[in-house]
Amino acid sequence: MKKVYIETYGCQMNVADTEVVFSLLGKEGYVRTEEMGEADVILANTCSVRDNAEQRIWGRIEQFQFQRRTRPGVLVGILGCMAERLKDALLESGKVDVVAGPDAYRSLPRLLAAASQGHPQIDVLLSRDETYGDIAPVRVDTNGVSAFISIMRGCNNVCSYCVVPYTRGAERSRDAHSIVREACECAQRGYREITLLGQNVDSYRWEDLDFAGLLALVAESVPALRIRFSTSNPQDISDAVLETMASHDNICRHIHLPVQSGSDRMLEKMRRRYTREGYLERVAKIRALMPDCAITTDVIAGFCSETEEDHRDTLSLFGTVGFDAAFMFQYSERPGTLAARKYPDDVPPEVKTRRLEEIIALQNRLSLESNRRDVGKTFRVLVEGPSKRNPAELCGRNSQNKMCVWPDTVHRAGDFVDVTVKDCTQATLLCELFRIFVE
Ligand code: SAH
Ligand code: SF4
Ligand code: F3S
């Protein structure tokens, strides 16, 4: 039996894909190992979204060479977005045996078999209809509490900075029956939470079913599970989705709503199809329907031609919304994208860094303020396991996706527990078990 080791980089979609790859290889007799040193096949499922993501993977490819040199027969394969973007260039490096893009995983057993005969293999064909809908993923997360379910692949937007449409191909939605079936299987296996994944979940459409319909269907099919979803594009998140959330207690009160910039001039150049005002209108609607809903975001500092005024617009938008958390990045030009072809990457690196630092400093304050507002509140949390810092404490997330920790030697991973927030840091709610009786 051959052993396969996979490292996963990038977004949650890649985590879900790695689970599909384990399943596809498992059917061919491969077994999973967590020890690179004993693997016959070493795979990296990669990300191309920013240059530093790719640089990190090149570094890992160098480290894989030691295994290849010292243990003849070991195969190194690159999967995912970087495989799709760099194609032959990866093979030409002489450092990898197999290159397989995101839609080519069914070919992996064949590619590995051929590569083991000494012929490097590549398959980077993108598909119009591949969704791996029939593949039961082999869950690789260790907590056994929370599972990802991919509901669509690819992306039909052309945000000018973004490489994803090139690496993942055209958007396609997965058969709703197979999604519901997978959700039910998760419930049967003891999972307590599922996250529906897509680059743009709000444009899900399968036959007559849109995302609001799918969300309701899943929530009602597995009433004992908590449902999350990601990512929502501000241009597409509909009132129907918000109303579905509001009317189902098991859909978590959290929306990840990437804004990218607070300046209309930048949004237009980024080809995001909403304005600052439109974004704020969506935020207002979310809060009107669900006052307790957390809103988090992604932002890019230093996109092409960004001025200080544009940057101040981003800061002011952050202040206005008061995000609960954010992922914050410096613009990284990606070859082949519209921005790379059309607009000079002209904000100096030190300016990008300074602007990013300003956004981070502001968000740190906003995150702390958001957490302080929760002190005194009681939340139902899903126990993930012992907290990292203190084995006498458990940790888990509330519906708003905030990390909670509390002293507890009774409950276990997978339990739902009510906790009251006593204090907080910028990243964590410090809680204690909720008590009904006053002692
Ligand atoms: N589909 C999601 C985003 C996926 S990429 C959406 O539309 O929101 C995740 C995040 O990476 C993006 O939201 C963006 O903030 C960031 N990102 C994408 N391309 C980037 C680039 N070229 N440079 C810097 N950050 C980028
Ligand atoms: Fe990239 Fe835009 Fe598609 Fe998100 S919606 S994956 S940012 S092109
Ligand atoms: Fe990266 Fe590909 Fe995801 S580029 S962010 S792994 S879709």
PDB file of N, CA, C and O in Angstrom, residues 8-11 13-14 44-58 61 78-87 89-90 99-102 105 124 160-168 199 329-337 340:
ATOM      1  N   THR A   8      -1.688  21.378   2.600  1.00  0.00           N
ATOM      2  CA  THR A   8      -2.709  22.216   1.970  1.00  0.00           C
ATOM      3  C   THR A   8      -2.461  23.688   2.270  1.00  0.00           C
ATOM      4  O   THR A   8      -2.301  24.071   3.429  1.00  0.00           O
ATOM      5  N   TYR A   9      -2.446  24.492   1.231  1.00  0.00           N
ATOM      6  CA  TYR A   9      -2.266  25.940   1.356  1.00  0.00           C
ATOM      7  C   TYR A   9      -3.506  26.641   0.804  1.00  0.00           C
ATOM      8  O   TYR A   9      -4.302  26.038   0.087  1.00  0.00           O
ATOM      9  N   GLY A  10      -3.615  27.957   1.106  1.00  0.00           N
ATOM     10  CA  GLY A  10      -4.677  28.739   0.482  1.00  0.00           C
ATOM     11  C   GLY A  10      -5.979  28.676   1.243  1.00  0.00           C
ATOM     12  O   GLY A  10      -6.006  28.512   2.462  1.00  0.00           O
ATOM     13  N   CYS A  11      -7.078  28.745   0.485  1.00  0.00           N
ATOM     14  CA  CYS A  11      -8.380  28.964   1.118  1.00  0.00           C
ATOM     15  C   CYS A  11      -9.048  27.651   1.522  1.00  0.00           C
ATOM     16  O   CYS A  11      -8.549  26.562   1.276  1.00  0.00           O
ATOM     17  N   MET A  13     -11.502  26.269   0.209  1.00  0.00           N
ATOM     18  CA  MET A  13     -11.812  25.425  -0.950  1.00  0.00           C
ATOM     19  C   MET A  13     -10.710  24.388  -1.141  1.00  0.00           C
ATOM     20  O   MET A  13     -10.965  23.256  -1.540  1.00  0.00           O
ATOM     21  N   ASN A  14      -9.484  24.802  -0.891  1.00  0.00           N
ATOM     22  CA  ASN A  14      -8.376  23.860  -1.036  1.00  0.00           C
ATOM     23  C   ASN A  14      -8.421  22.784   0.040  1.00  0.00           C
ATOM     24  O   ASN A  14      -8.077  21.630  -0.217  1.00  0.00           O
ATOM     25  N   ALA A  44       1.478  18.830  -2.642  1.00  0.00           N
ATOM     26  CA  ALA A  44       1.143  20.132  -2.066  1.00  0.00           C
ATOM     27  C   ALA A  44      -0.033  20.682  -2.857  1.00  0.00           C
ATOM     28  O   ALA A  44       0.024  20.779  -4.087  1.00  0.00           O
ATOM     29  N   ASN A  45      -1.117  21.013  -2.151  1.00  0.00           N
ATOM     30  CA  ASN A  45      -2.290  21.634  -2.773  1.00  0.00           C
ATOM     31  C   ASN A  45      -2.127  23.140  -2.576  1.00  0.00           C
ATOM     32  O   ASN A  45      -2.167  23.629  -1.452  1.00  0.00           O
ATOM     33  N   THR A  46      -1.917  23.846  -3.669  1.00  0.00           N
ATOM     34  CA  THR A  46      -1.292  25.167  -3.595  1.00  0.00           C
ATOM     35  C   THR A  46      -2.233  26.324  -3.902  1.00  0.00           C
ATOM     36  O   THR A  46      -3.316  26.151  -4.455  1.00  0.00           O
ATOM     37  N   CYS A  47      -1.738  27.527  -3.591  1.00  0.00           N
ATOM     38  CA  CYS A  47      -2.479  28.781  -3.743  1.00  0.00           C
ATOM     39  C   CYS A  47      -1.637  29.782  -4.531  1.00  0.00           C
ATOM     40  O   CYS A  47      -0.436  29.865  -4.335  1.00  0.00           O
ATOM     41  N   SER A  48      -2.306  30.539  -5.395  1.00  0.00           N
ATOM     42  CA  SER A  48      -1.619  31.539  -6.229  1.00  0.00           C
ATOM     43  C   SER A  48      -2.117  32.949  -5.964  1.00  0.00           C
ATOM     44  O   SER A  48      -1.788  33.859  -6.703  1.00  0.00           O
ATOM     45  N   VAL A  49      -2.904  33.143  -4.928  1.00  0.00           N
ATOM     46  CA  VAL A  49      -3.661  34.391  -4.830  1.00  0.00           C
ATOM     47  C   VAL A  49      -2.760  35.611  -4.658  1.00  0.00           C
ATOM     48  O   VAL A  49      -3.069  36.691  -5.163  1.00  0.00           O
ATOM     49  N   ARG A  50      -1.630  35.430  -3.976  1.00  0.00           N
ATOM     50  CA  ARG A  50      -0.635  36.507  -3.853  1.00  0.00           C
ATOM     51  C   ARG A  50       0.749  35.924  -4.080  1.00  0.00           C
ATOM     52  O   ARG A  50       0.960  34.730  -3.873  1.00  0.00           O
ATOM     53  N   ASP A  51       1.681  36.788  -4.469  1.00  0.00           N
ATOM     54  CA  ASP A  51       3.020  36.292  -4.781  1.00  0.00           C
ATOM     55  C   ASP A  51       3.648  35.580  -3.584  1.00  0.00           C
ATOM     56  O   ASP A  51       4.293  34.545  -3.736  1.00  0.00           O
ATOM     57  N   ASN A  52       3.442  36.117  -2.370  1.00  0.00           N
ATOM     58  CA  ASN A  52       4.101  35.474  -1.217  1.00  0.00           C
ATOM     59  C   ASN A  52       3.565  34.062  -0.967  1.00  0.00           C
ATOM     60  O   ASN A  52       4.297  33.201  -0.484  1.00  0.00           O
ATOM     61  N   ALA A  53       2.308  33.804  -1.352  1.00  0.00           N
ATOM     62  CA  ALA A  53       1.772  32.440  -1.222  1.00  0.00           C
ATOM     63  C   ALA A  53       2.575  31.500  -2.124  1.00  0.00           C
ATOM     64  O   ALA A  53       2.954  30.393  -1.725  1.00  0.00           O
ATOM     65  N   GLU A  54       2.850  31.953  -3.336  1.00  0.00           N
ATOM     66  CA  GLU A  54       3.611  31.104  -4.266  1.00  0.00           C
ATOM     67  C   GLU A  54       5.068  30.943  -3.811  1.00  0.00           C
ATOM     68  O   GLU A  54       5.638  29.859  -3.932  1.00  0.00           O
ATOM     69  N   GLN A  55       5.660  32.026  -3.307  1.00  0.00           N
ATOM     70  CA  GLN A  55       7.062  31.930  -2.868  1.00  0.00           C
ATOM     71  C   GLN A  55       7.217  30.887  -1.769  1.00  0.00           C
ATOM     72  O   GLN A  55       8.193  30.135  -1.731  1.00  0.00           O
ATOM     73  N   ARG A  56       6.231  30.878  -0.875  1.00  0.00           N
ATOM     74  CA  ARG A  56       6.274  29.914   0.217  1.00  0.00           C
ATOM     75  C   ARG A  56       6.268  28.483  -0.331  1.00  0.00           C
ATOM     76  O   ARG A  56       6.979  27.598   0.151  1.00  0.00           O
ATOM     77  N   ILE A  57       5.478  28.261  -1.364  1.00  0.00           N
ATOM     78  CA  ILE A  57       5.377  26.910  -1.919  1.00  0.00           C
ATOM     79  C   ILE A  57       6.661  26.537  -2.658  1.00  0.00           C
ATOM     80  O   ILE A  57       7.130  25.403  -2.549  1.00  0.00           O
ATOM     81  N   TRP A  58       7.259  27.493  -3.370  1.00  0.00           N
ATOM     82  CA  TRP A  58       8.563  27.196  -3.983  1.00  0.00           C
ATOM     83  C   TRP A  58       9.567  26.756  -2.920  1.00  0.00           C
ATOM     84  O   TRP A  58      10.364  25.842  -3.119  1.00  0.00           O
ATOM     85  N   ILE A  61       8.845  23.234  -2.088  1.00  0.00           N
ATOM     86  CA  ILE A  61       9.281  22.338  -3.172  1.00  0.00           C
ATOM     87  C   ILE A  61      10.785  22.049  -3.018  1.00  0.00           C
ATOM     88  O   ILE A  61      11.229  20.909  -3.186  1.00  0.00           O
ATOM     89  N   ILE A  78       2.389  18.681  -7.486  1.00  0.00           N
ATOM     90  CA  ILE A  78       1.807  19.986  -7.164  1.00  0.00           C
ATOM     91  C   ILE A  78       0.375  20.010  -7.684  1.00  0.00           C
ATOM     92  O   ILE A  78       0.125  19.766  -8.870  1.00  0.00           O
ATOM     93  N   LEU A  79      -0.557  20.282  -6.756  1.00  0.00           N
ATOM     94  CA  LEU A  79      -1.976  20.354  -7.090  1.00  0.00           C
ATOM     95  C   LEU A  79      -2.439  21.803  -6.936  1.00  0.00           C
ATOM     96  O   LEU A  79      -1.731  22.642  -6.403  1.00  0.00           O
ATOM     97  N   GLY A  80      -3.658  22.052  -7.359  1.00  0.00           N
ATOM     98  CA  GLY A  80      -4.312  23.312  -7.008  1.00  0.00           C
ATOM     99  C   GLY A  80      -3.965  24.472  -7.922  1.00  0.00           C
ATOM    100  O   GLY A  80      -3.580  24.303  -9.075  1.00  0.00           O
ATOM    101  N   CYS A  81      -4.112  25.659  -7.352  1.00  0.00           N
ATOM    102  CA  CYS A  81      -4.103  26.875  -8.164  1.00  0.00           C
ATOM    103  C   CYS A  81      -2.753  27.183  -8.789  1.00  0.00           C
ATOM    104  O   CYS A  81      -2.665  27.660  -9.911  1.00  0.00           O
ATOM    105  N   MET A  82      -1.658  26.890  -8.080  1.00  0.00           N
ATOM    106  CA  MET A  82      -0.336  27.173  -8.640  1.00  0.00           C
ATOM    107  C   MET A  82      -0.025  26.201  -9.775  1.00  0.00           C
ATOM    108  O   MET A  82       0.632  26.552 -10.755  1.00  0.00           O
ATOM    109  N   ALA A  83      -0.517  24.971  -9.641  1.00  0.00           N
ATOM    110  CA  ALA A  83      -0.369  23.994 -10.720  1.00  0.00           C
ATOM    111  C   ALA A  83      -1.062  24.544 -11.966  1.00  0.00           C
ATOM    112  O   ALA A  83      -0.519  24.500 -13.077  1.00  0.00           O
ATOM    113  N   GLU A  84      -2.241  25.079 -11.769  1.00  0.00           N
ATOM    114  CA  GLU A  84      -3.018  25.589 -12.894  1.00  0.00           C
ATOM    115  C   GLU A  84      -2.354  26.815 -13.513  1.00  0.00           C
ATOM    116  O   GLU A  84      -2.343  26.987 -14.726  1.00  0.00           O
ATOM    117  N   ARG A  85      -1.801  27.682 -12.688  1.00  0.00           N
ATOM    118  CA  ARG A  85      -1.228  28.931 -13.202  1.00  0.00           C
ATOM    119  C   ARG A  85       0.119  28.711 -13.885  1.00  0.00           C
ATOM    120  O   ARG A  85       0.390  29.264 -14.932  1.00  0.00           O
ATOM    121  N   LEU A  86       0.955  27.896 -13.273  1.00  0.00           N
ATOM    122  CA  LEU A  86       2.335  27.779 -13.798  1.00  0.00           C
ATOM    123  C   LEU A  86       2.511  26.621 -14.771  1.00  0.00           C
ATOM    124  O   LEU A  86       3.488  26.591 -15.524  1.00  0.00           O
ATOM    125  N   LYS A  87       1.606  25.660 -14.727  1.00  0.00           N
ATOM    126  CA  LYS A  87       1.588  24.545 -15.688  1.00  0.00           C
ATOM    127  C   LYS A  87       2.977  23.947 -15.913  1.00  0.00           C
ATOM    128  O   LYS A  87       3.626  23.521 -14.957  1.00  0.00           O
ATOM    129  N   ALA A  89       5.821  25.148 -16.438  1.00  0.00           N
ATOM    130  CA  ALA A  89       6.977  25.750 -15.763  1.00  0.00           C
ATOM    131  C   ALA A  89       7.339  24.955 -14.503  1.00  0.00           C
ATOM    132  O   ALA A  89       8.516  24.856 -14.141  1.00  0.00           O
ATOM    133  N   LEU A  90       6.337  24.346 -13.872  1.00  0.00           N
ATOM    134  CA  LEU A  90       6.626  23.548 -12.681  1.00  0.00           C
ATOM    135  C   LEU A  90       7.386  22.281 -13.056  1.00  0.00           C
ATOM    136  O   LEU A  90       8.358  21.912 -12.406  1.00  0.00           O
ATOM    137  N   VAL A  99       1.922  17.394 -12.035  1.00  0.00           N
ATOM    138  CA  VAL A  99       1.253  18.689 -11.914  1.00  0.00           C
ATOM    139  C   VAL A  99      -0.220  18.447 -12.249  1.00  0.00           C
ATOM    140  O   VAL A  99      -0.532  17.986 -13.345  1.00  0.00           O
ATOM    141  N   ALA A 100      -1.126  18.729 -11.291  1.00  0.00           N
ATOM    142  CA  ALA A 100      -2.555  18.493 -11.544  1.00  0.00           C
ATOM    143  C   ALA A 100      -3.361  19.699 -11.085  1.00  0.00           C
ATOM    144  O   ALA A 100      -3.316  20.089  -9.912  1.00  0.00           O
ATOM    145  N   GLY A 101      -4.100  20.294 -12.016  1.00  0.00           N
ATOM    146  CA  GLY A 101      -4.942  21.446 -11.706  1.00  0.00           C
ATOM    147  C   GLY A 101      -6.199  21.031 -10.948  1.00  0.00           C
ATOM    148  O   GLY A 101      -6.510  19.835 -10.831  1.00  0.00           O
ATOM    149  N   PRO A 102      -6.966  22.021 -10.476  1.00  0.00           N
ATOM    150  CA  PRO A 102      -8.112  21.754  -9.592  1.00  0.00           C
ATOM    151  C   PRO A 102      -9.210  20.867 -10.197  1.00  0.00           C
ATOM    152  O   PRO A 102      -9.975  20.266  -9.457  1.00  0.00           O
ATOM    153  N   TYR A 105      -8.322  16.121 -10.628  1.00  0.00           N
ATOM    154  CA  TYR A 105      -7.977  15.185  -9.555  1.00  0.00           C
ATOM    155  C   TYR A 105      -8.408  13.749  -9.833  1.00  0.00           C
ATOM    156  O   TYR A 105      -7.812  12.812  -9.304  1.00  0.00           O
ATOM    157  N   VAL A 124      -3.783  19.889 -16.579  1.00  0.00           N
ATOM    158  CA  VAL A 124      -4.299  21.159 -16.043  1.00  0.00           C
ATOM    159  C   VAL A 124      -5.535  21.597 -16.823  1.00  0.00           C
ATOM    160  O   VAL A 124      -5.852  22.772 -16.880  1.00  0.00           O
ATOM    161  N   SER A 160     -10.471  42.643 -11.152  1.00  0.00           N
ATOM    162  CA  SER A 160      -9.298  42.838 -12.016  1.00  0.00           C
ATOM    163  C   SER A 160      -7.995  42.385 -11.368  1.00  0.00           C
ATOM    164  O   SER A 160      -7.027  42.101 -12.063  1.00  0.00           O
ATOM    165  N   TYR A 161      -7.946  42.314 -10.043  1.00  0.00           N
ATOM    166  CA  TYR A 161      -6.712  41.945  -9.339  1.00  0.00           C
ATOM    167  C   TYR A 161      -6.570  40.434  -9.174  1.00  0.00           C
ATOM    168  O   TYR A 161      -5.531  39.945  -8.749  1.00  0.00           O
ATOM    169  N   CYS A 162      -7.626  39.661  -9.472  1.00  0.00           N
ATOM    170  CA  CYS A 162      -7.745  38.311  -8.908  1.00  0.00           C
ATOM    171  C   CYS A 162      -7.404  37.205  -9.907  1.00  0.00           C
ATOM    172  O   CYS A 162      -7.880  37.180 -11.038  1.00  0.00           O
ATOM    173  N   VAL A 163      -6.621  36.255  -9.453  1.00  0.00           N
ATOM    174  CA  VAL A 163      -6.160  35.161 -10.298  1.00  0.00           C
ATOM    175  C   VAL A 163      -7.133  33.968 -10.267  1.00  0.00           C
ATOM    176  O   VAL A 163      -7.056  33.076 -11.115  1.00  0.00           O
ATOM    177  N   VAL A 164      -8.045  33.972  -9.299  1.00  0.00           N
ATOM    178  CA  VAL A 164      -8.877  32.782  -9.080  1.00  0.00           C
ATOM    179  C   VAL A 164      -9.655  32.327 -10.325  1.00  0.00           C
ATOM    180  O   VAL A 164      -9.678  31.136 -10.635  1.00  0.00           O
ATOM    181  N   PRO A 165     -10.294  33.247 -11.079  1.00  0.00           N
ATOM    182  CA  PRO A 165     -11.019  32.759 -12.261  1.00  0.00           C
ATOM    183  C   PRO A 165     -10.104  32.029 -13.257  1.00  0.00           C
ATOM    184  O   PRO A 165     -10.564  31.140 -13.969  1.00  0.00           O
ATOM    185  N   TYR A 166      -8.832  32.390 -13.272  1.00  0.00           N
ATOM    186  CA  TYR A 166      -7.887  31.733 -14.186  1.00  0.00           C
ATOM    187  C   TYR A 166      -7.438  30.389 -13.652  1.00  0.00           C
ATOM    188  O   TYR A 166      -7.141  29.477 -14.407  1.00  0.00           O
ATOM    189  N   THR A 167      -7.357  30.268 -12.326  1.00  0.00           N
ATOM    190  CA  THR A 167      -6.870  29.005 -11.768  1.00  0.00           C
ATOM    191  C   THR A 167      -7.995  28.014 -11.512  1.00  0.00           C
ATOM    192  O   THR A 167      -7.754  26.807 -11.460  1.00  0.00           O
ATOM    193  N   ARG A 168      -9.201  28.522 -11.367  1.00  0.00           N
ATOM    194  CA  ARG A 168     -10.314  27.634 -11.006  1.00  0.00           C
ATOM    195  C   ARG A 168     -11.339  27.489 -12.115  1.00  0.00           C
ATOM    196  O   ARG A 168     -12.283  26.693 -11.980  1.00  0.00           O
ATOM    197  N   GLN A 199     -16.541  30.355  -4.058  1.00  0.00           N
ATOM    198  CA  GLN A 199     -15.931  31.692  -4.172  1.00  0.00           C
ATOM    199  C   GLN A 199     -16.989  32.768  -4.130  1.00  0.00           C
ATOM    200  O   GLN A 199     -16.705  33.925  -3.825  1.00  0.00           O
ATOM    201  N   PHE A 329      -4.781  42.632   3.295  1.00  0.00           N
ATOM    202  CA  PHE A 329      -3.663  42.284   2.416  1.00  0.00           C
ATOM    203  C   PHE A 329      -3.115  43.510   1.702  1.00  0.00           C
ATOM    204  O   PHE A 329      -3.842  44.471   1.462  1.00  0.00           O
ATOM    205  N   GLN A 330      -1.832  43.419   1.306  1.00  0.00           N
ATOM    206  CA  GLN A 330      -1.275  44.389   0.360  1.00  0.00           C
ATOM    207  C   GLN A 330      -1.533  43.871  -1.041  1.00  0.00           C
ATOM    208  O   GLN A 330      -1.423  42.663  -1.276  1.00  0.00           O
ATOM    209  N   TYR A 331      -1.780  44.769  -1.948  1.00  0.00           N
ATOM    210  CA  TYR A 331      -1.983  44.343  -3.334  1.00  0.00           C
ATOM    211  C   TYR A 331      -0.730  43.655  -3.866  1.00  0.00           C
ATOM    212  O   TYR A 331       0.386  44.145  -3.713  1.00  0.00           O
ATOM    213  N   SER A 332      -0.943  42.521  -4.511  1.00  0.00           N
ATOM    214  CA  SER A 332       0.137  41.760  -5.128  1.00  0.00           C
ATOM    215  C   SER A 332      -0.271  41.514  -6.578  1.00  0.00           C
ATOM    216  O   SER A 332      -1.304  40.883  -6.840  1.00  0.00           O
ATOM    217  N   GLU A 333       0.491  42.040  -7.505  1.00  0.00           N
ATOM    218  CA  GLU A 333       0.105  41.914  -8.919  1.00  0.00           C
ATOM    219  C   GLU A 333       0.205  40.459  -9.367  1.00  0.00           C
ATOM    220  O   GLU A 333       1.220  39.810  -9.129  1.00  0.00           O
ATOM    221  N   ARG A 334      -0.837  39.968 -10.000  1.00  0.00           N
ATOM    222  CA  ARG A 334      -0.840  38.589 -10.485  1.00  0.00           C
ATOM    223  C   ARG A 334      -0.785  38.587 -12.007  1.00  0.00           C
ATOM    224  O   ARG A 334      -1.688  39.135 -12.671  1.00  0.00           O
ATOM    225  N   PRO A 335       0.252  37.954 -12.563  1.00  0.00           N
ATOM    226  CA  PRO A 335       0.413  37.950 -14.018  1.00  0.00           C
ATOM    227  C   PRO A 335      -0.843  37.425 -14.723  1.00  0.00           C
ATOM    228  O   PRO A 335      -1.459  36.473 -14.259  1.00  0.00           O
ATOM    229  N   GLY A 336      -1.209  38.086 -15.808  1.00  0.00           N
ATOM    230  CA  GLY A 336      -2.335  37.616 -16.618  1.00  0.00           C
ATOM    231  C   GLY A 336      -3.671  38.213 -16.218  1.00  0.00           C
ATOM    232  O   GLY A 336      -4.629  38.132 -16.984  1.00  0.00           O
ATOM    233  N   THR A 337      -3.769  38.791 -15.036  1.00  0.00           N
ATOM    234  CA  THR A 337      -5.047  39.396 -14.638  1.00  0.00           C
ATOM    235  C   THR A 337      -5.249  40.708 -15.390  1.00  0.00           C
ATOM    236  O   THR A 337      -4.299  41.278 -15.940  1.00  0.00           O
ATOM    237  N   ALA A 340      -3.049  43.481 -14.122  1.00  0.00           N
ATOM    238  CA  ALA A 340      -1.645  43.361 -14.530  1.00  0.00           C
ATOM    239  C   ALA A 340      -1.466  43.832 -15.964  1.00  0.00           C
ATOM    240  O   ALA A 340      -0.441  44.413 -16.327  1.00  0.00           O
TER     241      ALA A 340
END
